Amino acid sequence: MTGKFEALSVETLPKRLGENAALSERIGKDSSRWTVREVGDGNLNLVFIVEGDKGAAVVKQALPYVRLVGDSWPLPLKRSFFEYHALTRQERRAPGSVPAIYHFDEDQALIVMEYLSSHVILRRALIDGRELPNIARDIGLFMARTLFRGSDLSMVTKERKADLALFADNVELCDITENLVFSDPYFDAEMNRHTSPQLDGVVAELRADRDLKVEAQRLKHLFAANAETLLHGDLHSGSIMVTDTETRMIDPEFAFYGPIAFDVGMLLANFWMAFFSQRGHEEKGSRDSMRAYLLNVTAETWAIFRAEFSQLWRTERTGMLYHRSLFEDQGDRLAAEQALDHVLSGIWTDLLGFAGIEVHRRILGLAHNADFEIIADENLRARCEAKALRFGRHIAVNRRQIHSIDEVNNLAALIEQESRI
């Protein structure tokens, strides 16, 4: 299927993709027997589950606008190109961590990929109170492997620069992040929304906070200028699918070259937001166990990331940065460890900033998290959100004075126990 772009529908998909070998070989050649469901609940794309006599697959198609807003906000179809290329690189760098890709059609901006039939969105699982045993390990390994192996710490310089040039064209999606994450929450942007009037006072306070706004812009500067590695670019609990034993990352259409700390901070922020939302999900009983679990997950994810990143530093540091000829080849392993500590310390400090800003944009900006949004009692929701906002402000502004994940988690627990907004 090539030619002029045309959005698929449940009715037209079997006819238009019936001759696609990658799809028909997996689900059955008789497209008249296919069943199609449109299940896209994200902000940007069409997502179809297609089932036939032999099996099932997912067809994801970009739209020429932001689906959440409508055709008043145009968006280039090329984002599917970046998603496809990001997925293929992530699979090479962290095998088994993303869905298998069967087919890519650049003209129609669509990807045919593995249907994760037993998986659910991680955010939904956390809202339901599921304490999944493997997510910290799986996500920590994914981040360490993809972020290290996509950087000048590992890649051949010529190949990394070519990759940087390829993903540098993902301009429009970077623009969304640059504005919706780092700027819009801190002024009365047109598409902002928050729980009002309950949070009006808190919002006014944050928008008048000079230290916070300066820090947000310093982080925006870092995001835009520090092209360290290929990022997922939108790694949150809605971009991860899970079972009790397996974890897969999806939807890397925001992929581009940026700071290592960005993916890590965005991901941990979503665990902390889930933590602060738990009061709103206690209609069936206490969530004390879930709160403890979520804080443990943040600590374990960071520990796994550090350990795997360190292992890759010692065994796969083949790029131009911190070259072994300056350290190990001269018998100075301790100097290499000192450099590693410096790199990890920088990632830690910056991830706290990105995490704090992510908390703010998910409560004050355009795209909100279901963790808070499905809390029907607006007063209760506002209490949960206000605590998260205060937490986000603290870790963003004071990130250089925070030295451990336990310190952050203790702060989160302290704020969560307070009764006032």
CSV table of C-alpha atoms in Angstrom, one decimal:
chain,number,residue,atom,x,y,z
A,1,MET,CA,0.0,0.0,0.0
A,2,THR,CA,1.7,3.2,-1.2
A,3,GLY,CA,0.8,6.5,-2.7
A,4,LYS,CA,-1.0,9.5,-1.3
A,5,PHE,CA,-1.6,9.2,2.5
A,6,GLU,CA,-5.1,8.1,3.5
A,7,ALA,CA,-6.1,7.4,7.1
A,8,LEU,CA,-7.2,3.9,7.8
A,9,SER,CA,-10.5,2.9,9.4
A,10,VAL,CA,-11.9,-0.2,10.8
A,11,GLU,CA,-13.9,-0.7,7.6
A,12,THR,CA,-11.1,0.1,5.1
A,13,LEU,CA,-8.1,-1.6,6.7
A,14,PRO,CA,-8.8,-5.2,5.5
A,15,LYS,CA,-9.2,-4.1,1.9
A,16,ARG,CA,-6.2,-1.7,1.9
A,17,LEU,CA,-3.8,-4.1,3.7
A,18,GLY,CA,-5.2,-7.4,2.5
A,19,GLU,CA,-2.2,-7.8,0.1
A,20,ASN,CA,0.4,-6.9,2.7
A,21,ALA,CA,2.4,-10.1,3.0
A,22,ALA,CA,3.9,-9.2,6.4
A,23,LEU,CA,0.5,-8.9,7.9
A,24,SER,CA,-1.4,-11.6,6.0
A,25,GLU,CA,1.3,-14.3,6.7
A,26,ARG,CA,0.9,-13.7,10.4
A,27,ILE,CA,-2.8,-13.4,10.7
A,28,GLY,CA,-4.3,-15.2,7.7
A,29,LYS,CA,-4.5,-14.5,4.0
A,30,ASP,CA,-8.3,-14.2,3.7
A,31,SER,CA,-8.8,-10.5,4.7
A,32,SER,CA,-12.5,-11.0,4.6
A,33,ARG,CA,-12.2,-13.0,7.7
A,34,TRP,CA,-10.2,-10.4,9.6
A,35,THR,CA,-11.6,-8.6,12.5
A,36,VAL,CA,-10.4,-5.1,13.2
A,37,ARG,CA,-10.6,-3.0,16.4
A,38,GLU,CA,-9.4,0.6,16.8
A,39,VAL,CA,-7.9,0.9,20.3
A,40,GLY,CA,-5.8,4.0,20.2
A,41,ASP,CA,-6.3,6.0,23.4
A,42,GLY,CA,-3.2,8.1,23.1
A,43,ASN,CA,-2.8,11.7,22.0
A,44,LEU,CA,-1.5,11.3,18.5
A,45,ASN,CA,-2.2,8.1,16.5
A,46,LEU,CA,-4.6,5.5,15.2
A,47,VAL,CA,-3.9,2.0,16.6
A,48,PHE,CA,-5.7,-1.1,15.3
A,49,ILE,CA,-5.7,-4.7,16.5
A,50,VAL,CA,-6.2,-6.9,13.5
A,51,GLU,CA,-7.0,-10.6,14.1
A,52,GLY,CA,-7.4,-13.4,11.6
A,53,ASP,CA,-7.5,-17.2,11.4
A,54,LYS,CA,-3.7,-17.6,12.2
A,55,GLY,CA,-3.1,-14.8,14.8
A,56,ALA,CA,-3.1,-11.1,15.4
A,57,ALA,CA,-1.0,-8.0,14.8
A,58,VAL,CA,-1.1,-4.3,15.6
A,59,VAL,CA,-1.2,-1.6,12.9
A,60,LYS,CA,-0.2,1.8,14.1
A,61,GLN,CA,-0.7,4.8,11.8
A,62,ALA,CA,0.2,8.4,12.4
A,63,LEU,CA,-2.3,11.2,11.6
A,64,PRO,CA,-1.4,14.6,10.1
A,65,TYR,CA,-2.5,16.3,13.3
A,66,VAL,CA,-2.5,15.9,17.1
A,67,ARG,CA,-5.4,13.5,17.7
A,68,LEU,CA,-6.0,14.9,21.3
A,69,VAL,CA,-6.6,18.4,19.8
A,70,GLY,CA,-7.8,17.8,16.2
A,71,ASP,CA,-6.8,19.1,12.8
A,72,SER,CA,-6.3,22.6,14.2
A,73,TRP,CA,-2.8,21.3,15.4
A,74,PRO,CA,-1.1,19.9,12.3
A,75,LEU,CA,1.8,17.4,12.8
A,76,PRO,CA,4.0,15.8,10.2
A,77,LEU,CA,3.5,12.1,9.3
A,78,LYS,CA,7.2,11.6,9.4
A,79,ARG,CA,7.1,10.9,13.1
A,80,SER,CA,6.3,7.3,12.2
A,81,PHE,CA,9.6,7.2,10.4
A,82,PHE,CA,11.4,8.2,13.6
A,83,GLU,CA,9.4,5.7,15.7
A,84,TYR,CA,10.3,2.9,13.3
A,85,HIS,CA,14.0,3.7,13.3
A,86,ALA,CA,14.0,4.2,17.1
A,87,LEU,CA,12.3,0.8,17.6
A,88,THR,CA,14.9,-1.0,15.4
A,89,ARG,CA,17.8,0.6,17.3
A,90,GLN,CA,16.2,-0.2,20.7
A,91,GLU,CA,15.8,-3.8,19.7
A,92,ARG,CA,19.5,-4.1,18.7
A,93,ARG,CA,20.7,-2.4,21.9
A,94,ALA,CA,18.2,-4.0,24.3
A,95,PRO,CA,17.0,-7.2,22.6
A,96,GLY,CA,13.4,-8.3,23.6
A,97,SER,CA,12.5,-5.0,25.1
A,98,VAL,CA,10.2,-3.6,22.3
A,99,PRO,CA,7.5,-5.2,20.1
A,100,ALA,CA,8.8,-7.0,17.0
A,101,ILE,CA,8.4,-4.9,13.8
A,102,TYR,CA,6.9,-6.7,10.8
A,103,HIS,CA,6.5,-3.9,8.2
A,104,PHE,CA,6.9,-0.2,7.8
A,105,ASP,CA,5.2,1.9,5.1
A,106,GLU,CA,6.7,5.4,5.1
A,107,ASP,CA,4.2,6.9,2.6
A,108,GLN,CA,1.2,5.7,4.7
A,109,ALA,CA,3.0,6.5,8.0
A,110,LEU,CA,2.2,3.1,9.4
A,111,ILE,CA,4.0,0.3,11.2
A,112,VAL,CA,2.8,-3.3,11.5
A,113,MET,CA,4.1,-4.8,14.7
A,114,GLU,CA,3.7,-7.6,17.3
A,115,TYR,CA,0.4,-7.7,19.2
A,116,LEU,CA,1.2,-8.0,22.9
A,117,SER,CA,-2.0,-9.8,23.6
A,118,SER,CA,-1.3,-10.7,27.3
A,119,HIS,CA,0.1,-7.2,28.2
A,120,VAL,CA,-1.6,-4.2,29.7
A,121,ILE,CA,-0.4,-0.6,29.9
A,122,LEU,CA,1.8,-0.2,33.0
A,123,ARG,CA,-0.1,2.9,34.2
A,124,ARG,CA,-3.4,0.9,34.2
A,125,ALA,CA,-1.7,-1.9,36.2
A,126,LEU,CA,-0.4,0.6,38.8
A,127,ILE,CA,-3.8,2.3,39.1
A,128,ASP,CA,-5.3,-1.2,39.7
A,129,GLY,CA,-2.8,-1.8,42.5
A,130,ARG,CA,-0.8,-4.5,40.8
A,131,GLU,CA,2.7,-5.0,42.3
A,132,LEU,CA,4.6,-6.3,39.3
A,133,PRO,CA,7.8,-8.0,40.3
A,134,ASN,CA,10.0,-7.3,37.3
A,135,ILE,CA,9.4,-3.8,36.1
A,136,ALA,CA,12.3,-2.1,37.9
A,137,ARG,CA,14.8,-4.6,36.6
A,138,ASP,CA,13.4,-4.6,33.0
A,139,ILE,CA,13.1,-0.8,32.7
A,140,GLY,CA,16.4,-0.2,34.4
A,141,LEU,CA,18.2,-2.5,32.0
A,142,PHE,CA,16.4,-1.0,29.0
A,143,MET,CA,17.4,2.5,29.9
A,144,ALA,CA,21.0,1.7,30.7
A,145,ARG,CA,21.5,-0.4,27.5
A,146,THR,CA,19.8,1.9,25.1
A,147,LEU,CA,21.2,5.1,26.5
A,148,PHE,CA,24.7,3.9,26.9
A,149,ARG,CA,24.9,2.1,23.6
A,150,GLY,CA,23.4,5.0,21.7
A,151,SER,CA,26.0,7.4,22.9
A,152,ASP,CA,29.6,8.5,22.2
A,153,LEU,CA,30.5,6.2,25.1
A,154,SER,CA,29.9,3.2,22.9
A,155,MET,CA,29.2,4.0,19.2
A,156,VAL,CA,31.6,4.6,16.4
A,157,THR,CA,31.8,8.4,16.0
A,158,LYS,CA,30.9,8.5,12.4
A,159,GLU,CA,27.8,6.3,12.9
A,160,ARG,CA,26.6,8.3,15.9
A,161,LYS,CA,26.9,11.5,14.0
A,162,ALA,CA,25.0,10.1,11.1
A,163,ASP,CA,22.3,8.9,13.5
A,164,LEU,CA,22.2,12.3,15.2
A,165,ALA,CA,21.6,13.9,11.8
A,166,LEU,CA,18.8,11.5,11.0
A,167,PHE,CA,16.9,12.1,14.3
A,168,ALA,CA,17.6,15.9,14.3
A,169,ASP,CA,14.8,16.2,11.8
A,170,ASN,CA,12.2,15.2,14.4
A,171,VAL,CA,11.7,18.9,14.9
A,172,GLU,CA,8.0,19.1,15.5
A,173,LEU,CA,7.8,16.5,18.2
A,174,CYS,CA,10.8,18.0,20.0
A,175,ASP,CA,8.9,21.3,19.8
A,176,ILE,CA,6.0,19.7,21.6
A,177,THR,CA,8.3,18.6,24.4
A,178,GLU,CA,10.1,21.9,24.6
A,179,ASN,CA,6.9,23.9,25.0
A,180,LEU,CA,4.4,21.6,26.7
A,181,VAL,CA,7.0,20.2,29.2
A,182,PHE,CA,9.3,23.1,30.0
A,183,SER,CA,7.4,26.3,29.3
A,184,ASP,CA,3.6,26.0,29.2
A,185,PRO,CA,3.0,24.9,32.8
A,186,TYR,CA,4.6,28.1,34.1
A,187,PHE,CA,2.3,30.6,32.4
A,188,ASP,CA,-1.3,30.8,31.3
A,189,ALA,CA,-0.8,28.9,28.1
A,190,GLU,CA,-3.9,28.4,26.0
A,191,MET,CA,-4.1,24.6,26.2
A,192,ASN,CA,-3.3,24.3,29.9
A,193,ARG,CA,-5.8,23.0,32.4
A,194,HIS,CA,-5.8,22.0,36.1
A,195,THR,CA,-8.2,21.0,38.8
A,196,SER,CA,-9.9,24.4,39.4
A,197,PRO,CA,-10.6,26.2,41.7
A,198,GLN,CA,-8.9,23.8,44.2
A,199,LEU,CA,-5.4,24.3,42.7
A,200,ASP,CA,-5.7,27.9,41.6
A,201,GLY,CA,-3.6,29.2,44.6
A,202,VAL,CA,-0.9,26.6,44.1
A,203,VAL,CA,-0.7,27.2,40.4
A,204,ALA,CA,-0.4,31.0,40.9
A,205,GLU,CA,2.4,30.4,43.4
A,206,LEU,CA,4.3,28.1,41.0
A,207,ARG,CA,4.0,30.6,38.2
A,208,ALA,CA,5.4,33.4,40.4
A,209,ASP,CA,8.3,31.2,41.6
A,210,ARG,CA,11.4,32.7,40.0
A,211,ASP,CA,13.7,29.9,41.1
A,212,LEU,CA,11.5,27.3,39.6
A,213,LYS,CA,11.0,29.1,36.3
A,214,VAL,CA,14.7,29.7,35.9
A,215,GLU,CA,15.4,26.1,36.7
A,216,ALA,CA,12.8,24.9,34.2
A,217,GLN,CA,14.5,27.0,31.5
A,218,ARG,CA,17.9,25.7,32.4
A,219,LEU,CA,16.6,22.2,32.0
A,220,LYS,CA,15.0,23.2,28.7
A,221,HIS,CA,18.4,24.5,27.6
A,222,LEU,CA,20.0,21.2,28.6
A,223,PHE,CA,17.3,19.2,26.8
A,224,ALA,CA,17.8,21.2,23.6
A,225,ALA,CA,21.6,21.5,23.6
A,226,ASN,CA,23.0,18.3,25.1
A,227,ALA,CA,22.8,15.6,22.4
A,228,GLU,CA,24.3,12.8,24.4
A,229,THR,CA,22.4,9.8,23.2
A,230,LEU,CA,19.3,8.5,21.3
A,231,LEU,CA,16.4,8.9,23.7
A,232,HIS,CA,13.0,7.2,23.7
A,233,GLY,CA,11.8,10.7,24.3
A,234,ASP,CA,8.5,9.9,25.9
A,235,LEU,CA,9.2,7.2,28.4
A,236,HIS,CA,6.4,7.1,31.0
A,237,SER,CA,4.1,4.5,32.5
A,238,GLY,CA,1.7,4.9,29.5
A,239,SER,CA,4.5,3.9,27.1
A,240,ILE,CA,5.3,0.6,28.7
A,241,MET,CA,3.3,-2.7,28.5
A,242,VAL,CA,3.6,-5.4,31.1
A,243,THR,CA,2.7,-8.8,32.3
A,244,ASP,CA,3.7,-10.3,35.6
A,245,THR,CA,6.9,-11.6,33.9
A,246,GLU,CA,7.6,-9.4,30.9
A,247,THR,CA,8.0,-5.7,30.1
A,248,ARG,CA,8.0,-4.0,26.7
A,249,MET,CA,8.6,-0.3,25.8
A,250,ILE,CA,6.4,1.2,23.1
A,251,ASP,CA,5.7,4.5,21.3
A,252,PRO,CA,9.2,6.1,20.8
A,253,GLU,CA,8.0,8.6,18.2
A,254,PHE,CA,9.5,11.4,20.2
A,255,ALA,CA,13.0,9.9,19.8
A,256,PHE,CA,15.9,12.3,19.3
A,257,TYR,CA,19.4,12.9,20.6
A,258,GLY,CA,19.3,14.5,24.0
A,259,PRO,CA,20.6,14.2,27.6
A,260,ILE,CA,20.8,10.7,29.1
A,261,ALA,CA,19.1,11.9,32.3
A,262,PHE,CA,15.9,12.9,30.4
A,263,ASP,CA,14.5,9.4,29.9
A,264,VAL,CA,15.4,8.3,33.4
A,265,GLY,CA,13.9,11.4,35.0
A,266,MET,CA,10.6,11.2,33.0
A,267,LEU,CA,10.2,7.6,33.9
A,268,LEU,CA,10.9,7.9,37.6
A,269,ALA,CA,8.5,11.0,37.7
A,270,ASN,CA,5.7,8.7,36.6
A,271,PHE,CA,6.4,6.3,39.5
A,272,TRP,CA,6.4,9.2,41.9
A,273,MET,CA,3.1,10.5,40.5
A,274,ALA,CA,1.6,7.1,40.8
A,275,PHE,CA,2.7,7.2,44.5
A,276,PHE,CA,1.0,10.5,45.2
A,277,SER,CA,-2.2,9.4,43.4
A,278,GLN,CA,-2.8,6.3,45.7
A,279,ARG,CA,-5.1,8.2,48.2
A,280,GLY,CA,-7.5,8.6,45.3
A,281,HIS,CA,-7.6,4.8,44.6
A,282,GLU,CA,-8.4,3.6,48.1
A,283,GLU,CA,-12.1,3.0,47.7
A,284,LYS,CA,-11.5,-0.8,48.0
A,285,GLY,CA,-9.0,-0.5,50.9
A,286,SER,CA,-5.7,0.8,52.0
A,287,ARG,CA,-3.0,1.4,49.5
A,288,ASP,CA,-0.1,1.4,52.0
A,289,SER,CA,1.5,-1.6,50.4
A,290,MET,CA,1.2,-0.1,47.0
A,291,ARG,CA,2.8,3.1,48.2
A,292,ALA,CA,5.7,1.2,49.7
A,293,TYR,CA,6.0,-0.8,46.5
A,294,LEU,CA,6.2,2.3,44.2
A,295,LEU,CA,9.0,3.8,46.3
A,296,ASN,CA,10.8,0.6,46.2
A,297,VAL,CA,10.4,0.4,42.4
A,298,THR,CA,12.0,3.9,42.0
A,299,ALA,CA,14.9,2.9,44.2
A,300,GLU,CA,15.4,-0.4,42.4
A,301,THR,CA,15.1,1.0,39.0
A,302,TRP,CA,17.8,3.6,39.7
A,303,ALA,CA,20.0,0.9,41.3
A,304,ILE,CA,19.6,-1.4,38.3
A,305,PHE,CA,20.3,1.5,35.9
A,306,ARG,CA,23.5,2.4,37.8
A,307,ALA,CA,24.7,-1.1,38.0
A,308,GLU,CA,24.1,-1.9,34.3
A,309,PHE,CA,25.4,1.4,33.1
A,310,SER,CA,28.6,0.8,35.2
A,311,GLN,CA,29.0,-2.7,33.8
A,312,LEU,CA,28.7,-1.3,30.2
A,313,TRP,CA,31.2,1.4,31.1
A,314,ARG,CA,33.7,-1.3,32.1
A,315,THR,CA,33.1,-3.7,29.2
A,316,GLU,CA,31.7,-1.7,26.2
A,317,ARG,CA,33.3,1.8,26.5
A,318,THR,CA,34.5,1.7,22.9
A,319,GLY,CA,33.4,5.2,21.7
A,320,MET,CA,35.4,8.4,21.7
A,321,LEU,CA,34.5,9.5,25.2
A,322,TYR,CA,36.7,8.6,28.2
A,323,HIS,CA,38.7,6.4,25.9
A,324,ARG,CA,40.5,3.4,27.5
A,325,SER,CA,43.8,4.6,26.2
A,326,LEU,CA,43.7,7.3,28.9
A,327,PHE,CA,42.8,5.0,31.7
A,328,GLU,CA,42.8,1.2,31.7
A,329,ASP,CA,45.4,0.9,29.0
A,330,GLN,CA,47.8,2.8,31.3
A,331,GLY,CA,46.9,0.6,34.2
A,332,ASP,CA,44.8,3.3,35.9
A,333,ARG,CA,41.5,1.6,36.4
A,334,LEU,CA,40.7,3.9,39.4
A,335,ALA,CA,40.8,6.9,37.1
A,336,ALA,CA,38.1,5.3,34.9
A,337,GLU,CA,36.0,4.6,38.0
A,338,GLN,CA,36.4,8.2,39.0
A,339,ALA,CA,35.2,9.3,35.6
A,340,LEU,CA,32.3,6.9,35.9
A,341,ASP,CA,31.3,8.4,39.2
A,342,HIS,CA,31.4,11.9,37.7
A,343,VAL,CA,29.1,10.8,34.8
A,344,LEU,CA,26.6,9.1,37.0
A,345,SER,CA,26.5,12.0,39.4
A,346,GLY,CA,25.6,14.3,36.5
A,347,ILE,CA,22.9,12.0,35.4
A,348,TRP,CA,21.5,11.8,38.9
A,349,THR,CA,21.4,15.6,39.4
A,350,ASP,CA,19.8,16.3,36.0
A,351,LEU,CA,17.2,13.4,36.2
A,352,LEU,CA,15.8,15.0,39.4
A,353,GLY,CA,15.3,18.3,37.5
A,354,PHE,CA,13.6,16.5,34.6
A,355,ALA,CA,11.4,14.5,37.0
A,356,GLY,CA,10.2,17.6,38.8
A,357,ILE,CA,9.3,19.4,35.6
A,358,GLU,CA,7.5,16.3,34.3
A,359,VAL,CA,5.3,16.2,37.4
A,360,HIS,CA,4.3,19.8,36.9
A,361,ARG,CA,3.4,19.4,33.2
A,362,ARG,CA,1.3,16.3,33.8
A,363,ILE,CA,-0.9,18.3,36.3
A,364,LEU,CA,-0.8,21.8,34.9
A,365,GLY,CA,-0.4,21.3,31.1
A,366,LEU,CA,-2.3,19.8,28.2
A,367,ALA,CA,-1.6,16.0,28.6
A,368,HIS,CA,-2.6,14.7,32.0
A,369,ASN,CA,-2.0,11.3,33.7
A,370,ALA,CA,-4.8,8.9,34.3
A,371,ASP,CA,-3.3,8.3,37.8
A,372,PHE,CA,-4.9,11.6,38.9
A,373,GLU,CA,-7.5,12.2,36.2
A,374,ILE,CA,-9.7,9.2,37.1
A,375,ILE,CA,-10.1,10.3,40.7
A,376,ALA,CA,-13.7,11.4,40.6
A,377,ASP,CA,-13.7,13.4,43.8
A,378,GLU,CA,-12.1,16.7,42.7
A,379,ASN,CA,-11.2,17.8,46.2
A,380,LEU,CA,-9.4,14.5,46.8
A,381,ARG,CA,-7.7,14.7,43.4
A,382,ALA,CA,-6.5,18.2,44.1
A,383,ARG,CA,-5.0,17.1,47.4
A,384,CYS,CA,-3.1,14.4,45.7
A,385,GLU,CA,-2.0,16.7,42.9
A,386,ALA,CA,-0.9,19.5,45.2
A,387,LYS,CA,1.4,17.2,47.1
A,388,ALA,CA,2.9,16.0,43.9
A,389,LEU,CA,3.4,19.6,42.7
A,390,ARG,CA,5.2,20.6,45.9
A,391,PHE,CA,7.4,17.5,45.6
A,392,GLY,CA,8.2,18.3,41.9
A,393,ARG,CA,9.1,21.9,42.8
A,394,HIS,CA,11.5,20.7,45.5
A,395,ILE,CA,13.4,18.1,43.5
A,396,ALA,CA,13.7,20.4,40.5
A,397,VAL,CA,15.0,23.5,42.4
A,398,ASN,CA,17.1,21.7,45.0
A,399,ARG,CA,18.4,18.9,42.8
A,400,ARG,CA,22.1,19.8,43.4
A,401,GLN,CA,21.7,19.3,47.2
A,402,ILE,CA,19.9,15.9,46.9
A,403,HIS,CA,22.4,13.0,47.0
A,404,SER,CA,20.4,9.8,47.1
A,405,ILE,CA,17.2,8.1,46.0
A,406,ASP,CA,16.4,7.3,49.6
A,407,GLU,CA,16.5,11.1,50.3
A,408,VAL,CA,14.0,11.7,47.5
A,409,ASN,CA,11.7,8.8,48.6
A,410,ASN,CA,11.8,10.0,52.2
A,411,LEU,CA,10.7,13.4,51.1
A,412,ALA,CA,7.9,11.9,49.0
A,413,ALA,CA,6.7,9.9,52.0
A,414,LEU,CA,6.8,13.0,54.3
A,415,ILE,CA,4.8,15.2,51.8
A,416,GLU,CA,2.3,12.4,51.2
A,417,GLN,CA,1.5,12.1,54.9
A,418,GLU,CA,0.7,15.8,55.3
A,419,SER,CA,-3.0,16.5,55.2
A,420,ARG,CA,-3.0,20.1,53.9
A,421,ILE,CA,-2.9,21.2,50.3
